PDB file of C-alpha atoms and ligand atoms in Angstrom:
ATOM      1  CA  MET D  23      -3.648 -28.874  -0.459  1.00  0.00           C
ATOM      2  CA  ASP D  24      -0.028 -28.567  -1.506  1.00  0.00           C
ATOM      3  CA  ILE D  25       0.401 -25.245  -3.305  1.00  0.00           C
ATOM      4  CA  ARG D  26       3.550 -25.063  -5.420  1.00  0.00           C
ATOM      5  CA  LEU D  27       4.733 -22.401  -7.873  1.00  0.00           C
ATOM      6  CA  ASP D  28       7.914 -24.146  -9.041  1.00  0.00           C
ATOM      7  CA  GLY D  29       9.235 -22.853 -12.356  1.00  0.00           C
ATOM      8  CA  LYS D  30       7.072 -19.723 -12.286  1.00  0.00           C
ATOM      9  CA  THR D  31       8.313 -16.148 -12.175  1.00  0.00           C
ATOM     10  CA  ALA D  32       6.342 -13.523 -10.273  1.00  0.00           C
ATOM     11  CA  LEU D  33       6.759  -9.763 -10.610  1.00  0.00           C
ATOM     12  CA  ILE D  34       5.440  -7.829  -7.631  1.00  0.00           C
ATOM     13  CA  THR D  35       5.195  -4.045  -7.636  1.00  0.00           C
ATOM     14  CA  GLY D  36       5.623  -2.516  -4.185  1.00  0.00           C
ATOM     15  CA  GLY D  37       7.477  -5.676  -3.218  1.00  0.00           C
ATOM     16  CA  SER D  38       9.890  -4.149  -0.721  1.00  0.00           C
ATOM     17  CA  GLU D  39       7.612  -4.139   2.331  1.00  0.00           C
ATOM     18  CA  GLY D  40       4.141  -4.795   3.690  1.00  0.00           C
ATOM     19  CA  LEU D  41       1.797  -6.940   1.627  1.00  0.00           C
ATOM     20  CA  GLY D  42       4.134  -7.025  -1.373  1.00  0.00           C
ATOM     21  CA  LEU D  43       7.001  -8.417   0.696  1.00  0.00           C
ATOM     22  CA  ALA D  44       4.706 -10.954   2.398  1.00  0.00           C
ATOM     23  CA  MET D  45       3.596 -12.192  -1.045  1.00  0.00           C
ATOM     24  CA  ALA D  46       7.215 -12.352  -2.196  1.00  0.00           C
ATOM     25  CA  HIS D  47       8.048 -14.537   0.819  1.00  0.00           C
ATOM     26  CA  LYS D  48       5.086 -16.823   0.262  1.00  0.00           C
ATOM     27  CA  PHE D  49       5.620 -17.180  -3.504  1.00  0.00           C
ATOM     28  CA  SER D  50       9.350 -17.839  -3.174  1.00  0.00           C
ATOM     29  CA  GLN D  51       8.767 -20.368  -0.380  1.00  0.00           C
ATOM     30  CA  SER D  52       6.392 -22.064  -2.834  1.00  0.00           C
ATOM     31  CA  GLY D  53       9.153 -22.276  -5.455  1.00  0.00           C
ATOM     32  CA  ALA D  54       8.667 -19.159  -7.629  1.00  0.00           C
ATOM     33  CA  ASN D  55      11.386 -16.768  -8.716  1.00  0.00           C
ATOM     34  CA  VAL D  56      10.435 -13.250  -7.696  1.00  0.00           C
ATOM     35  CA  ALA D  57      11.143  -9.778  -9.086  1.00  0.00           C
ATOM     36  CA  LEU D  58      10.472  -6.989  -6.614  1.00  0.00           C
ATOM     37  CA  LEU D  59       9.897  -3.389  -7.658  1.00  0.00           C
ATOM     38  CA  ALA D  60       9.859  -0.241  -5.520  1.00  0.00           C
ATOM     39  CA  ARG D  61      11.588   3.154  -5.422  1.00  0.00           C
ATOM     40  CA  ASP D  62      13.822   2.832  -2.362  1.00  0.00           C
ATOM     41  CA  ALA D  63      16.944   0.791  -3.194  1.00  0.00           C
ATOM     42  CA  SER D  64      17.936   0.103   0.408  1.00  0.00           C
ATOM     43  CA  LYS D  65      14.518  -1.294   1.344  1.00  0.00           C
ATOM     44  CA  LEU D  66      14.632  -3.473  -1.778  1.00  0.00           C
ATOM     45  CA  GLU D  67      18.053  -4.813  -0.860  1.00  0.00           C
ATOM     46  CA  SER D  68      16.998  -5.674   2.674  1.00  0.00           C
ATOM     47  CA  ALA D  69      13.830  -7.378   1.332  1.00  0.00           C
ATOM     48  CA  LYS D  70      15.998  -9.401  -1.052  1.00  0.00           C
ATOM     49  CA  GLN D  71      18.375 -10.539   1.696  1.00  0.00           C
ATOM     50  CA  ASP D  72      15.443 -11.416   3.928  1.00  0.00           C
ATOM     51  CA  ILE D  73      13.891 -13.629   1.224  1.00  0.00           C
ATOM     52  CA  ILE D  74      17.189 -15.231   0.228  1.00  0.00           C
ATOM     53  CA  SER D  75      17.829 -16.251   3.816  1.00  0.00           C
ATOM     54  CA  SER D  76      14.331 -17.709   4.166  1.00  0.00           C
ATOM     55  CA  VAL D  77      14.649 -19.875   1.013  1.00  0.00           C
ATOM     56  CA  LYS D  78      18.295 -20.837   1.613  1.00  0.00           C
ATOM     57  CA  GLY D  79      19.255 -24.056  -0.150  1.00  0.00           C
ATOM     58  CA  SER D  80      16.612 -23.754  -2.886  1.00  0.00           C
ATOM     59  CA  GLN D  81      17.112 -22.721  -6.526  1.00  0.00           C
ATOM     60  CA  VAL D  82      14.746 -19.762  -6.185  1.00  0.00           C
ATOM     61  CA  ARG D  83      15.999 -16.457  -7.598  1.00  0.00           C
ATOM     62  CA  VAL D  84      15.238 -12.988  -6.284  1.00  0.00           C
ATOM     63  CA  GLU D  85      15.835  -9.828  -8.328  1.00  0.00           C
ATOM     64  CA  THR D  86      15.071  -6.253  -7.346  1.00  0.00           C
ATOM     65  CA  PHE D  87      14.483  -3.195  -9.507  1.00  0.00           C
ATOM     66  CA  CYS D  88      14.245   0.448  -8.558  1.00  0.00           C
ATOM     67  CA  CYS D  89      11.180   1.684 -10.375  1.00  0.00           C
ATOM     68  CA  ASP D  90       8.689   4.456  -9.869  1.00  0.00           C
ATOM     69  CA  VAL D  91       5.604   2.762 -11.294  1.00  0.00           C
ATOM     70  CA  THR D  92       3.993   6.120 -12.064  1.00  0.00           C
ATOM     71  CA  ASP D  93       6.608   6.579 -14.809  1.00  0.00           C
ATOM     72  CA  ALA D  94       5.762   4.761 -18.073  1.00  0.00           C
ATOM     73  CA  ASN D  95       9.395   4.846 -19.293  1.00  0.00           C
ATOM     74  CA  GLN D  96      10.718   3.274 -16.099  1.00  0.00           C
ATOM     75  CA  ILE D  97       8.122   0.513 -16.406  1.00  0.00           C
ATOM     76  CA  GLN D  98       9.329  -0.294 -19.939  1.00  0.00           C
ATOM     77  CA  GLU D  99      12.997  -0.296 -18.900  1.00  0.00           C
ATOM     78  CA  VAL D 100      12.482  -2.468 -15.840  1.00  0.00           C
ATOM     79  CA  TRP D 101      10.343  -4.916 -17.810  1.00  0.00           C
ATOM     80  CA  LYS D 102      13.187  -5.377 -20.319  1.00  0.00           C
ATOM     81  CA  ALA D 103      15.818  -5.692 -17.590  1.00  0.00           C
ATOM     82  CA  ASN D 104      13.772  -8.311 -15.765  1.00  0.00           C
ATOM     83  CA  SER D 105      13.187 -10.287 -19.003  1.00  0.00           C
ATOM     84  CA  LEU D 106      16.958 -10.602 -19.410  1.00  0.00           C
ATOM     85  CA  LEU D 107      17.434 -11.787 -15.831  1.00  0.00           C
ATOM     86  CA  LEU D 108      14.376 -13.906 -15.032  1.00  0.00           C
ATOM     87  CA  GLY D 109      12.729 -14.429 -18.429  1.00  0.00           C
ATOM     88  CA  GLN D 110       9.010 -14.046 -18.909  1.00  0.00           C
ATOM     89  CA  VAL D 111       6.619 -13.098 -16.163  1.00  0.00           C
ATOM     90  CA  ASP D 112       4.018 -15.776 -15.367  1.00  0.00           C
ATOM     91  CA  ILE D 113       2.507 -14.010 -12.358  1.00  0.00           C
ATOM     92  CA  LEU D 114       1.991 -10.249 -12.158  1.00  0.00           C
ATOM     93  CA  VAL D 115       0.925  -8.572  -8.933  1.00  0.00           C
ATOM     94  CA  ASN D 116      -0.039  -4.913  -9.248  1.00  0.00           C
ATOM     95  CA  ASN D 117       0.365  -3.962  -5.601  1.00  0.00           C
ATOM     96  CA  ALA D 118       2.266  -0.650  -5.300  1.00  0.00           C
ATOM     97  CA  GLY D 119       0.088   1.962  -3.680  1.00  0.00           C
ATOM     98  CA  ALA D 120      -0.261   4.540  -0.958  1.00  0.00           C
ATOM     99  CA  HIS D 121      -2.959   5.856   1.341  1.00  0.00           C
ATOM    100  CA  ALA D 122      -4.714   8.807  -0.352  1.00  0.00           C
ATOM    101  CA  ILE D 123      -8.011  10.038   1.008  1.00  0.00           C
ATOM    102  CA  GLY D 124      -9.512  13.428   1.744  1.00  0.00           C
ATOM    103  CA  PRO D 125     -12.466  15.749   1.287  1.00  0.00           C
ATOM    104  CA  PHE D 126     -13.574  15.972  -2.361  1.00  0.00           C
ATOM    105  CA  LEU D 127     -13.256  19.775  -2.549  1.00  0.00           C
ATOM    106  CA  GLU D 128      -9.675  19.635  -1.283  1.00  0.00           C
ATOM    107  CA  THR D 129      -8.606  17.027  -3.832  1.00  0.00           C
ATOM    108  CA  THR D 130      -6.889  18.818  -6.704  1.00  0.00           C
ATOM    109  CA  ASP D 131      -6.495  17.638 -10.297  1.00  0.00           C
ATOM    110  CA  GLU D 132      -2.859  16.872  -9.507  1.00  0.00           C
ATOM    111  CA  MET D 133      -3.869  14.637  -6.584  1.00  0.00           C
ATOM    112  CA  TRP D 134      -6.413  12.781  -8.727  1.00  0.00           C
ATOM    113  CA  GLN D 135      -3.855  12.282 -11.502  1.00  0.00           C
ATOM    114  CA  ALA D 136      -1.134  11.115  -9.109  1.00  0.00           C
ATOM    115  CA  ASP D 137      -3.449   8.517  -7.572  1.00  0.00           C
ATOM    116  CA  LEU D 138      -4.634   7.249 -10.955  1.00  0.00           C
ATOM    117  CA  ASP D 139      -1.036   7.066 -12.229  1.00  0.00           C
ATOM    118  CA  LEU D 140       0.014   5.007  -9.198  1.00  0.00           C
ATOM    119  CA  LYS D 141      -2.976   2.697  -8.845  1.00  0.00           C
ATOM    120  CA  LEU D 142      -4.629   2.448 -12.265  1.00  0.00           C
ATOM    121  CA  TYR D 143      -2.210   3.361 -15.062  1.00  0.00           C
ATOM    122  CA  ALA D 144       0.629   1.317 -13.560  1.00  0.00           C
ATOM    123  CA  ALA D 145      -1.629  -1.767 -13.549  1.00  0.00           C
ATOM    124  CA  ILE D 146      -2.724  -1.035 -17.134  1.00  0.00           C
ATOM    125  CA  ARG D 147       0.869  -0.651 -18.326  1.00  0.00           C
ATOM    126  CA  PHE D 148       2.217  -3.767 -16.586  1.00  0.00           C
ATOM    127  CA  SER D 149      -0.745  -5.864 -17.721  1.00  0.00           C
ATOM    128  CA  ARG D 150      -0.236  -4.724 -21.321  1.00  0.00           C
ATOM    129  CA  LEU D 151       3.372  -5.938 -21.125  1.00  0.00           C
ATOM    130  CA  ALA D 152       2.489  -9.220 -19.424  1.00  0.00           C
ATOM    131  CA  PHE D 153      -0.455 -10.327 -21.566  1.00  0.00           C
ATOM    132  CA  PRO D 154       1.249 -11.363 -24.866  1.00  0.00           C
ATOM    133  CA  SER D 155       3.653 -13.949 -23.413  1.00  0.00           C
ATOM    134  CA  MET D 156       1.038 -15.220 -20.951  1.00  0.00           C
ATOM    135  CA  ALA D 157      -1.340 -15.721 -23.908  1.00  0.00           C
ATOM    136  CA  GLU D 158       1.321 -17.483 -25.936  1.00  0.00           C
ATOM    137  CA  GLN D 159       2.034 -20.001 -23.177  1.00  0.00           C
ATOM    138  CA  LYS D 160      -1.671 -20.303 -22.275  1.00  0.00           C
ATOM    139  CA  TRP D 161      -0.973 -19.665 -18.597  1.00  0.00           C
ATOM    140  CA  GLY D 162      -0.917 -16.444 -16.640  1.00  0.00           C
ATOM    141  CA  ARG D 163      -2.059 -14.936 -13.379  1.00  0.00           C
ATOM    142  CA  ILE D 164      -2.640 -11.285 -12.548  1.00  0.00           C
ATOM    143  CA  ILE D 165      -3.662  -9.964  -9.152  1.00  0.00           C
ATOM    144  CA  ASN D 166      -4.660  -6.358  -8.676  1.00  0.00           C
ATOM    145  CA  VAL D 167      -4.349  -5.353  -5.030  1.00  0.00           C
ATOM    146  CA  LEU D 168      -7.136  -2.865  -4.295  1.00  0.00           C
ATOM    147  CA  ALA D 169      -9.079  -1.682  -1.243  1.00  0.00           C
ATOM    148  CA  ILE D 170     -12.584  -2.441   0.036  1.00  0.00           C
ATOM    149  CA  SER D 171     -13.488   1.236  -0.520  1.00  0.00           C
ATOM    150  CA  GLY D 172     -13.562   0.378  -4.246  1.00  0.00           C
ATOM    151  CA  LYS D 173     -16.821  -1.527  -3.593  1.00  0.00           C
ATOM    152  CA  SER D 174     -18.226   0.796  -0.957  1.00  0.00           C
ATOM    153  CA  PRO D 175     -16.876   4.318  -1.468  1.00  0.00           C
ATOM    154  CA  GLY D 176     -17.909   6.749   1.234  1.00  0.00           C
ATOM    155  CA  ALA D 177     -17.583  10.450   1.995  1.00  0.00           C
ATOM    156  CA  GLY D 178     -13.956  11.513   2.172  1.00  0.00           C
ATOM    157  CA  SER D 179     -12.631   8.313   0.564  1.00  0.00           C
ATOM    158  CA  ALA D 180     -11.462   9.839  -2.713  1.00  0.00           C
ATOM    159  CA  PRO D 181      -9.288   9.688  -4.693  1.00  0.00           C
ATOM    160  CA  THR D 182      -8.398   6.133  -3.600  1.00  0.00           C
ATOM    161  CA  SER D 183     -11.923   4.675  -3.689  1.00  0.00           C
ATOM    162  CA  VAL D 184     -12.457   5.925  -7.238  1.00  0.00           C
ATOM    163  CA  SER D 185      -9.081   4.620  -8.461  1.00  0.00           C
ATOM    164  CA  ARG D 186      -9.864   1.269  -6.804  1.00  0.00           C
ATOM    165  CA  ALA D 187     -13.307   1.048  -8.422  1.00  0.00           C
ATOM    166  CA  ALA D 188     -11.597   1.603 -11.766  1.00  0.00           C
ATOM    167  CA  GLY D 189      -9.160  -1.162 -10.807  1.00  0.00           C
ATOM    168  CA  MET D 190     -12.106  -3.515 -10.287  1.00  0.00           C
ATOM    169  CA  ALA D 191     -13.434  -2.651 -13.755  1.00  0.00           C
ATOM    170  CA  LEU D 192      -9.956  -3.208 -15.217  1.00  0.00           C
ATOM    171  CA  THR D 193      -9.822  -6.599 -13.478  1.00  0.00           C
ATOM    172  CA  LYS D 194     -13.111  -7.631 -15.098  1.00  0.00           C
ATOM    173  CA  VAL D 195     -12.041  -6.464 -18.578  1.00  0.00           C
ATOM    174  CA  LEU D 196      -8.700  -8.288 -18.355  1.00  0.00           C
ATOM    175  CA  ALA D 197     -10.362 -11.417 -16.971  1.00  0.00           C
ATOM    176  CA  GLY D 198     -12.737 -11.508 -19.954  1.00  0.00           C
ATOM    177  CA  GLU D 199      -9.967 -10.985 -22.485  1.00  0.00           C
ATOM    178  CA  GLY D 200      -7.568 -13.352 -20.727  1.00  0.00           C
ATOM    179  CA  ALA D 201      -9.930 -16.270 -20.139  1.00  0.00           C
ATOM    180  CA  PRO D 202      -9.621 -17.880 -23.616  1.00  0.00           C
ATOM    181  CA  ASN D 203      -5.857 -18.069 -23.063  1.00  0.00           C
ATOM    182  CA  ASN D 204      -5.993 -19.236 -19.447  1.00  0.00           C
ATOM    183  CA  ILE D 205      -4.871 -15.861 -18.094  1.00  0.00           C
ATOM    184  CA  LEU D 206      -6.735 -15.523 -14.813  1.00  0.00           C
ATOM    185  CA  VAL D 207      -7.155 -12.042 -13.371  1.00  0.00           C
ATOM    186  CA  ASN D 208      -8.524 -11.268  -9.929  1.00  0.00           C
ATOM    187  CA  ALA D 209      -8.586  -8.391  -7.479  1.00  0.00           C
ATOM    188  CA  LEU D 210      -7.909  -8.634  -3.742  1.00  0.00           C
ATOM    189  CA  LEU D 211      -9.586  -5.902  -1.735  1.00  0.00           C
ATOM    190  CA  VAL D 212      -7.752  -5.031   1.450  1.00  0.00           C
ATOM    191  CA  GLY D 213      -9.437  -3.897   4.643  1.00  0.00           C
ATOM    192  CA  LEU D 214      -6.906  -3.135   7.378  1.00  0.00           C
ATOM    193  CA  ILE D 215      -3.726  -5.194   7.311  1.00  0.00           C
ATOM    194  CA  ARG D 216      -0.569  -4.532   9.310  1.00  0.00           C
ATOM    195  CA  SER D 217       2.134  -3.076   7.048  1.00  0.00           C
ATOM    196  CA  GLY D 218       4.648  -0.284   6.645  1.00  0.00           C
ATOM    197  CA  GLN D 219       1.962   2.301   5.959  1.00  0.00           C
ATOM    198  CA  HIS D 220       0.330   1.743   9.373  1.00  0.00           C
ATOM    199  CA  GLU D 221       3.680   1.833  11.149  1.00  0.00           C
ATOM    200  CA  ARG D 222       4.503   5.134   9.428  1.00  0.00           C
ATOM    201  CA  ARG D 223       1.071   6.574  10.342  1.00  0.00           C
ATOM    202  CA  HIS D 224       1.592   5.492  13.953  1.00  0.00           C
ATOM    203  CA  LYS D 225       4.990   7.213  14.125  1.00  0.00           C
ATOM    204  CA  ARG D 226       3.574  10.361  12.528  1.00  0.00           C
ATOM    205  CA  SER D 227       0.391  10.710  14.534  1.00  0.00           C
ATOM    206  CA  ALA D 228       1.099   9.106  17.942  1.00  0.00           C
ATOM    207  CA  PRO D 229       4.845   8.542  18.451  1.00  0.00           C
ATOM    208  CA  GLU D 230       4.384   8.578  22.247  1.00  0.00           C
ATOM    209  CA  LYS D 231       2.307   5.371  22.050  1.00  0.00           C
ATOM    210  CA  THR D 232       3.370   1.818  21.309  1.00  0.00           C
ATOM    211  CA  PHE D 233       1.989   0.397  18.056  1.00  0.00           C
ATOM    212  CA  ASP D 234      -0.441  -1.761  20.056  1.00  0.00           C
ATOM    213  CA  GLU D 235      -1.712   1.255  22.021  1.00  0.00           C
ATOM    214  CA  TYR D 236      -2.155   3.174  18.762  1.00  0.00           C
ATOM    215  CA  ILE D 237      -3.923   0.364  16.896  1.00  0.00           C
ATOM    216  CA  SER D 238      -6.169  -1.106  19.606  1.00  0.00           C
ATOM    217  CA  PRO D 239      -8.948   1.578  19.441  1.00  0.00           C
ATOM    218  CA  ILE D 240      -9.019   0.994  15.679  1.00  0.00           C
ATOM    219  CA  GLU D 241      -9.120  -2.770  16.181  1.00  0.00           C
ATOM    220  CA  GLU D 242     -12.109  -2.447  18.529  1.00  0.00           C
ATOM    221  CA  GLN D 243     -14.138  -1.143  15.556  1.00  0.00           C
ATOM    222  CA  LEU D 244     -13.364  -4.202  13.429  1.00  0.00           C
ATOM    223  CA  PRO D 245     -15.633  -7.278  13.285  1.00  0.00           C
ATOM    224  CA  MET D 246     -12.859  -9.686  14.303  1.00  0.00           C
ATOM    225  CA  GLY D 247     -11.427  -7.281  16.875  1.00  0.00           C
ATOM    226  CA  ARG D 248      -8.033  -7.166  15.176  1.00  0.00           C
ATOM    227  CA  ILE D 249      -6.311  -5.975  12.019  1.00  0.00           C
ATOM    228  CA  GLY D 250      -5.063  -8.609   9.588  1.00  0.00           C
ATOM    229  CA  GLU D 251      -1.509  -9.849   9.229  1.00  0.00           C
ATOM    230  CA  ALA D 252       0.314  -9.558   5.894  1.00  0.00           C
ATOM    231  CA  GLU D 253       0.876 -13.304   5.869  1.00  0.00           C
ATOM    232  CA  GLU D 254      -2.891 -13.911   5.980  1.00  0.00           C
ATOM    233  CA  PHE D 255      -3.221 -11.767   2.883  1.00  0.00           C
ATOM    234  CA  ALA D 256      -0.301 -13.519   1.166  1.00  0.00           C
ATOM    235  CA  ASN D 257      -1.902 -16.949   1.766  1.00  0.00           C
ATOM    236  CA  MET D 258      -4.905 -15.898  -0.312  1.00  0.00           C
ATOM    237  CA  ALA D 259      -2.714 -14.382  -3.030  1.00  0.00           C
ATOM    238  CA  CYS D 260      -0.581 -17.521  -3.224  1.00  0.00           C
ATOM    239  CA  PHE D 261      -3.656 -19.721  -3.649  1.00  0.00           C
ATOM    240  CA  LEU D 262      -5.018 -17.449  -6.415  1.00  0.00           C
ATOM    241  CA  VAL D 263      -1.816 -17.495  -8.472  1.00  0.00           C
ATOM    242  CA  SER D 264      -1.461 -21.277  -8.183  1.00  0.00           C
ATOM    243  CA  ASP D 265      -2.919 -24.107 -10.274  1.00  0.00           C
ATOM    244  CA  ALA D 266      -5.267 -24.814  -7.373  1.00  0.00           C
ATOM    245  CA  ALA D 267      -7.274 -21.710  -8.396  1.00  0.00           C
ATOM    246  CA  SER D 268      -7.594 -22.755 -12.040  1.00  0.00           C
ATOM    247  CA  TYR D 269     -11.299 -21.838 -12.399  1.00  0.00           C
ATOM    248  CA  ILE D 270     -11.329 -18.525 -10.536  1.00  0.00           C
ATOM    249  CA  THR D 271     -11.150 -15.347 -12.581  1.00  0.00           C
ATOM    250  CA  GLY D 272     -12.816 -11.937 -12.693  1.00  0.00           C
ATOM    251  CA  CYS D 273     -13.432 -11.856  -8.927  1.00  0.00           C
ATOM    252  CA  ALA D 274     -12.938  -9.058  -6.434  1.00  0.00           C
ATOM    253  CA  ILE D 275     -12.342 -10.803  -3.125  1.00  0.00           C
ATOM    254  CA  ASN D 276     -12.391  -8.977   0.204  1.00  0.00           C
ATOM    255  CA  VAL D 277      -9.494  -9.799   2.523  1.00  0.00           C
ATOM    256  CA  ASP D 278     -10.771  -7.725   5.395  1.00  0.00           C
ATOM    257  CA  GLY D 279     -11.916  -9.895   8.301  1.00  0.00           C
ATOM    258  CA  GLY D 280     -15.537  -9.058   7.461  1.00  0.00           C
ATOM    259  CA  ARG D 281     -15.133  -5.271   7.560  1.00  0.00           C
ATOM    260  CA  SER D 282     -16.690  -4.445   4.174  1.00  0.00           C
ATOM    261  CA  PRO D 283     -20.467  -3.873   4.174  1.00  0.00           C
ATOM    262  CA  VAL D 284     -20.503  -5.262   0.631  1.00  0.00           C
ATOM    263  CA  VAL D 285     -19.830  -8.927  -0.281  1.00  0.00           C
TER     264      VAL D 285
HETATM  265  N1  LIG B 301      -2.364  -2.398   4.484  1.00  0.00           N
HETATM  266  C1  LIG B 301      -3.613  -1.961   4.396  1.00  0.00           C
HETATM  267  O1  LIG B 301      -4.338  -1.918   5.403  1.00  0.00           O
HETATM  268  C2  LIG B 301      -4.169  -1.535   3.071  1.00  0.00           C
HETATM  269  C3  LIG B 301      -5.492  -1.066   3.000  1.00  0.00           C
HETATM  270  C4  LIG B 301      -6.032  -0.733   1.774  1.00  0.00           C
HETATM  271  C5  LIG B 301      -5.258  -0.851   0.621  1.00  0.00           C
HETATM  272  N2  LIG B 301      -3.966  -1.283   0.703  1.00  0.00           N
HETATM  273  C6  LIG B 301      -3.197  -1.360  -0.546  1.00  0.00           C
HETATM  274  O2  LIG B 301      -2.400  -2.524  -0.557  1.00  0.00           O
HETATM  275  C7  LIG B 301      -1.176  -2.275  -1.278  1.00  0.00           C
HETATM  276  C8  LIG B 301       0.018  -2.626  -0.390  1.00  0.00           C
HETATM  277  O3  LIG B 301      -0.055  -1.777   0.746  1.00  0.00           O
HETATM  278  P1  LIG B 301       0.865  -1.917   2.047  1.00  0.00           P
HETATM  279  O4  LIG B 301      -0.036  -1.683   3.181  1.00  0.00           O
HETATM  280  O5  LIG B 301       1.701  -3.140   1.969  1.00  0.00           O
HETATM  281  O6  LIG B 301       1.747  -0.595   1.856  1.00  0.00           O
HETATM  282  P2  LIG B 301       3.260  -0.254   2.292  1.00  0.00           P
HETATM  283  O7  LIG B 301       3.682  -1.089   3.432  1.00  0.00           O
HETATM  284  O8  LIG B 301       3.267   1.231   2.419  1.00  0.00           O
HETATM  285  O9  LIG B 301       4.094  -0.680   1.005  1.00  0.00           O
HETATM  286  C9  LIG B 301       3.883  -0.002  -0.208  1.00  0.00           C
HETATM  287  C10 LIG B 301       4.860  -0.511  -1.247  1.00  0.00           C
HETATM  288  O10 LIG B 301       4.613   0.180  -2.490  1.00  0.00           O
HETATM  289  C11 LIG B 301       5.838   0.796  -2.920  1.00  0.00           C
HETATM  290  N3  LIG B 301       5.505   2.004  -3.682  1.00  0.00           N
HETATM  291  C12 LIG B 301       4.788   3.077  -3.269  1.00  0.00           C
HETATM  292  N4  LIG B 301       4.743   3.995  -4.247  1.00  0.00           N
HETATM  293  C13 LIG B 301       5.443   3.491  -5.299  1.00  0.00           C
HETATM  294  C14 LIG B 301       5.768   3.961  -6.594  1.00  0.00           C
HETATM  295  N5  LIG B 301       5.372   5.172  -7.022  1.00  0.00           N
HETATM  296  N6  LIG B 301       6.499   3.182  -7.413  1.00  0.00           N
HETATM  297  C15 LIG B 301       6.916   1.956  -6.987  1.00  0.00           C
HETATM  298  N7  LIG B 301       6.647   1.446  -5.787  1.00  0.00           N
HETATM  299  C16 LIG B 301       5.916   2.214  -4.944  1.00  0.00           C
HETATM  300  C17 LIG B 301       6.614   1.055  -1.625  1.00  0.00           C
HETATM  301  O11 LIG B 301       8.028   1.171  -1.834  1.00  0.00           O
HETATM  302  P3  LIG B 301       8.757   2.609  -2.087  1.00  0.00           P
HETATM  303  O12 LIG B 301       8.106   3.596  -1.171  1.00  0.00           O
HETATM  304  O13 LIG B 301      10.197   2.361  -1.811  1.00  0.00           O
HETATM  305  O14 LIG B 301       8.509   2.922  -3.546  1.00  0.00           O
HETATM  306  C18 LIG B 301       6.309  -0.245  -0.874  1.00  0.00           C
HETATM  307  O15 LIG B 301       7.116  -1.302  -1.376  1.00  0.00           O
HETATM  308  C19 LIG B 301      -1.220  -0.799  -1.672  1.00  0.00           C
HETATM  309  O16 LIG B 301      -1.721  -0.665  -2.977  1.00  0.00           O
HETATM  310  C20 LIG B 301      -2.192  -0.212  -0.662  1.00  0.00           C
HETATM  311  O17 LIG B 301      -2.797   0.977  -1.099  1.00  0.00           O
HETATM  312  C21 LIG B 301      -3.412  -1.623   1.899  1.00  0.00           C
END
């Protein structure tokens, strides 16, 4: 199957590293223009240069925008700025996020609100901006990047698991409302995939170990005996945003090497 995204523009939140950057690589290699959003300007610039060098010789465009997606005003401003540079967004990936789990009684109102702002409200706000032009052109794709804990929340998994469950409900609502206009909306539920967040956790908690030494006891607990690679995740995302996935909407698909107890 030849998956091409020529002529499409994708906006990826949290596009400067990890899964977001892997999707940006895959989409741009498939012919899409990409807009990457994150807070750290230097990481965005290095992501941009990395992508430009990997698609050298093609017409693909890469734009980056500093944006804290928890801030509704910044979302509005960046959306306008991107419209002027890359035109309308055909593919929206709500991916920005951060690890946030702890005991329920230690999770304050502020922590709940911060997690919902980052993982739920940002997706609501971007989807609200993306829907009208997608509906007008009768083509659109939205992916909400979530976590498998959204399907199987356990003790100590809040606030993330609750925000992710809400993200699954949002996915279903948007899929229903988007379907008549060929706007397809799906969620990808991550298990454990190598990215910046794991590297940072390794440096914080076990700097004396190599990454492999740090991760291997964790990998032993996983069904496939290894964590996933960001490219493996991006392959699935690229298929879902392409014409090849033209009858798939309203799904929450695990990308977890079989880790989730729930299908
Ligand atoms: N990798 C996994 O194993 C795993 C597991 C479960 C869920 N997930 C979810 O998958 C998504 C991608 O994760 P990842 O592992 O690729 O994480 P990552 O390597 O830590 O990358 C996170 C990205 O989000 C951006 N970001 C964070 N907060 C932001 C904010 N307030 N506004 C704008 N951008 C923000 C970061 O850039 P700045 O810091 O510069 O803003 C970065 O580009 C996240 O939603 C994460 O929760 C991942």
